[in-house]
Amino acid sequence: MTTSVPTNGIAARSQTDLVVDVHNVSRRFVVGSEEIWAVRDASLQVAQGEFVALIGRSGSGKTTLLNLIAGLDSPTSGHVMIDGENITEYNERQLTQLRRHRVGFVFQSFGLLPLLSAYENVELSLRIAGAGIRERRRRADELLEAVGLAGRARHRPYELSGGEQQRVAIARALANSPALILADEPTGELDSTTAVSIFRLLHDLVVEQGVTIITTTHDRTVMELVPRVEEMRDGRLLEPEEQELFRYTVRDERSRFAADLPTDVQDEVAAVRTHAADFAPTVEERVAAEIAAHPELTEDQARHVFGTDRTPAPAEPAAVATSSESEEQADAAWRPEIPDAEPPSEEEATFAPPPGVERPTWARPLDE
């Protein structure tokens, strides 16, 4: 069933319009006498209606870049454009208005106010934005129904599951119909089934409402639901040719663990797979990637990893190596050298426990 999220009068724009334009942005932190570059010369363009995932290891700069786009932090150099406006020149009042009306933020830890119900958490965003009481009630009810929580509106966060809390957080981010949603690890604390349902909801927002979404994630289960993936490493956004190695690795691991996923998760992934980019690598690409990751391997060894060893047919049957010596040489190339055990010394062979101490059963000769 497709989720329909109500809009709030946001004018439709061309798909080619740039909502986010990050140009050569860097962010430096000084800790004592040490300089730490969390983001280095990052450039990113995201059009209206795109769904983009920033991936990378912890500390790669994903969250810092997301905070720079949201105006929660200021770059050391470069600039961030939102809807054609340079927000790096905004004062704090202008940044507050930006986040209040044009940018929605979804936090990994949900960020819900614990003393307020699900309805009140969503309604509060509308109250801060200056909406009237009737508009607040209508909008909050619509959004909670859209994310499947109409029956849980009066429950407080501690009475909701992790997935339900994240749905409330998404509804709150949508309260003022922002054109841009930034989600920092929205499924980081959720199980795989709930994670897929959350990303399916975000996907529907993009398809049906033209909302632009930039998210960060470590969850490889849901990466196939995102049409565009950008990898960060050591504060840099990698070029497309640099990302191919990571992409094939993700695809390979998805296939390896797919059988272990619940059936409903597999069905959810299959339902939106047509919207994701298909970048299945060839054998040659996989071999090249393996050699790049492990330079000590030869091409034949890399092929062995994928079970694609090249064994060309011999010109004559007699040319096929069948000697035990050849087999031992081939086997030795893949087994670590284990030194032969040295025979016990005379002292070890005649070892006896101290007087009054019984020798353990495992140390006794079999004939005792």
PDB file of N, CA and C in Angstrom, residues 15 62 81 84 91 94 99 101-102 105 115 131 135 152 181 198 201 215 222 231 234 240 243 269 278 292 352:
ATOM      1  N   GLN A  15      12.109  19.416 -11.995  1.00  0.00           N
ATOM      2  CA  GLN A  15      12.971  18.362 -11.489  1.00  0.00           C
ATOM      3  C   GLN A  15      14.435  18.742 -11.621  1.00  0.00           C
ATOM      4  N   LYS A  62      30.266  12.351   7.353  1.00  0.00           N
ATOM      5  CA  LYS A  62      28.887  12.386   6.859  1.00  0.00           C
ATOM      6  C   LYS A  62      28.008  13.338   7.667  1.00  0.00           C
ATOM      7  N   MET A  81      24.621  26.403  -0.847  1.00  0.00           N
ATOM      8  CA  MET A  81      23.465  27.078  -1.439  1.00  0.00           C
ATOM      9  C   MET A  81      22.221  26.218  -1.229  1.00  0.00           C
ATOM     10  N   GLY A  84      19.231  28.214  -4.237  1.00  0.00           N
ATOM     11  CA  GLY A  84      19.900  29.332  -4.880  1.00  0.00           C
ATOM     12  C   GLY A  84      20.372  30.426  -3.947  1.00  0.00           C
ATOM     13  N   ASN A  91      22.588  35.149   8.940  1.00  0.00           N
ATOM     14  CA  ASN A  91      22.783  35.313  10.375  1.00  0.00           C
ATOM     15  C   ASN A  91      21.947  34.255  11.096  1.00  0.00           C
ATOM     16  N   GLN A  94      18.171  34.241  10.378  1.00  0.00           N
ATOM     17  CA  GLN A  94      17.827  33.708   9.061  1.00  0.00           C
ATOM     18  C   GLN A  94      17.966  32.189   9.028  1.00  0.00           C
ATOM     19  N   ARG A  99      15.478  26.614   8.948  1.00  0.00           N
ATOM     20  CA  ARG A  99      15.184  25.303   9.531  1.00  0.00           C
ATOM     21  C   ARG A  99      13.723  25.192   9.959  1.00  0.00           C
ATOM     22  N   HIS A 101      11.066  26.565   8.367  1.00  0.00           N
ATOM     23  CA  HIS A 101      10.101  26.528   7.272  1.00  0.00           C
ATOM     24  C   HIS A 101      10.550  25.732   6.043  1.00  0.00           C
ATOM     25  N   ARG A 102      11.848  25.599   5.813  1.00  0.00           N
ATOM     26  CA  ARG A 102      12.292  25.053   4.530  1.00  0.00           C
ATOM     27  C   ARG A 102      13.099  23.772   4.629  1.00  0.00           C
ATOM     28  N   PHE A 105      14.600  18.137   9.713  1.00  0.00           N
ATOM     29  CA  PHE A 105      15.737  17.328  10.160  1.00  0.00           C
ATOM     30  C   PHE A 105      15.218  16.133  10.949  1.00  0.00           C
ATOM     31  N   LEU A 115       7.926  14.222  27.449  1.00  0.00           N
ATOM     32  CA  LEU A 115       6.697  14.503  28.189  1.00  0.00           C
ATOM     33  C   LEU A 115       5.521  14.803  27.270  1.00  0.00           C
ATOM     34  N   ALA A 131       1.422  28.561  13.060  1.00  0.00           N
ATOM     35  CA  ALA A 131       0.157  28.084  12.499  1.00  0.00           C
ATOM     36  C   ALA A 131      -0.962  28.224  13.529  1.00  0.00           C
ATOM     37  N   GLU A 135      -5.398  24.740  12.021  1.00  0.00           N
ATOM     38  CA  GLU A 135      -4.413  24.231  11.069  1.00  0.00           C
ATOM     39  C   GLU A 135      -3.480  23.238  11.743  1.00  0.00           C
ATOM     40  N   ARG A 152      -2.006   5.874  17.564  1.00  0.00           N
ATOM     41  CA  ARG A 152      -1.004   6.018  18.630  1.00  0.00           C
ATOM     42  C   ARG A 152      -0.720   7.493  18.938  1.00  0.00           C
ATOM     43  N   ILE A 181      14.533  17.455   3.258  1.00  0.00           N
ATOM     44  CA  ILE A 181      14.612  16.712   4.513  1.00  0.00           C
ATOM     45  C   ILE A 181      16.011  16.132   4.641  1.00  0.00           C
ATOM     46  N   ILE A 198      10.884   2.286   7.151  1.00  0.00           N
ATOM     47  CA  ILE A 198      11.178   3.720   7.262  1.00  0.00           C
ATOM     48  C   ILE A 198      11.704   4.250   5.936  1.00  0.00           C
ATOM     49  N   LEU A 201       8.987   4.613   3.435  1.00  0.00           N
ATOM     50  CA  LEU A 201       8.219   5.839   3.662  1.00  0.00           C
ATOM     51  C   LEU A 201       8.942   7.039   3.060  1.00  0.00           C
ATOM     52  N   THR A 215      20.205  11.609   3.220  1.00  0.00           N
ATOM     53  CA  THR A 215      20.319  10.831   4.443  1.00  0.00           C
ATOM     54  C   THR A 215      21.714  10.263   4.587  1.00  0.00           C
ATOM     55  N   VAL A 222      19.312  -1.366   3.515  1.00  0.00           N
ATOM     56  CA  VAL A 222      18.411  -0.404   2.887  1.00  0.00           C
ATOM     57  C   VAL A 222      19.060   0.378   1.755  1.00  0.00           C
ATOM     58  N   GLU A 231      29.699   8.197  -1.490  1.00  0.00           N
ATOM     59  CA  GLU A 231      30.553   7.706  -0.408  1.00  0.00           C
ATOM     60  C   GLU A 231      31.508   8.791   0.071  1.00  0.00           C
ATOM     61  N   ASP A 234      37.473   9.868   4.852  1.00  0.00           N
ATOM     62  CA  ASP A 234      38.434  10.841   5.389  1.00  0.00           C
ATOM     63  C   ASP A 234      38.027  12.278   5.069  1.00  0.00           C
ATOM     64  N   PRO A 240      33.064   9.396  -8.709  1.00  0.00           N
ATOM     65  CA  PRO A 240      32.340   8.190  -9.124  1.00  0.00           C
ATOM     66  C   PRO A 240      33.242   6.990  -9.371  1.00  0.00           C
ATOM     67  N   GLN A 243      34.211   5.293  -6.221  1.00  0.00           N
ATOM     68  CA  GLN A 243      33.139   4.649  -5.476  1.00  0.00           C
ATOM     69  C   GLN A 243      32.800   3.264  -5.999  1.00  0.00           C
ATOM     70  N   VAL A 269      12.306  -4.864  -0.173  1.00  0.00           N
ATOM     71  CA  VAL A 269      13.436  -4.475  -1.013  1.00  0.00           C
ATOM     72  C   VAL A 269      13.107  -4.690  -2.479  1.00  0.00           C
ATOM     73  N   ASP A 278      21.230  -0.033 -10.888  1.00  0.00           N
ATOM     74  CA  ASP A 278      21.745  -1.393 -10.958  1.00  0.00           C
ATOM     75  C   ASP A 278      23.189  -1.321 -11.403  1.00  0.00           C
ATOM     76  N   ALA A 292      42.963  -4.379  -6.265  1.00  0.00           N
ATOM     77  CA  ALA A 292      43.178  -3.029  -5.741  1.00  0.00           C
ATOM     78  C   ALA A 292      43.129  -3.014  -4.217  1.00  0.00           C
ATOM     79  N   ALA A 352      56.443 -34.991  36.026  1.00  0.00           N
ATOM     80  CA  ALA A 352      55.567 -35.557  37.049  1.00  0.00           C
ATOM     81  C   ALA A 352      55.129 -34.430  37.969  1.00  0.00           C
TER      82      ALA A 352
END
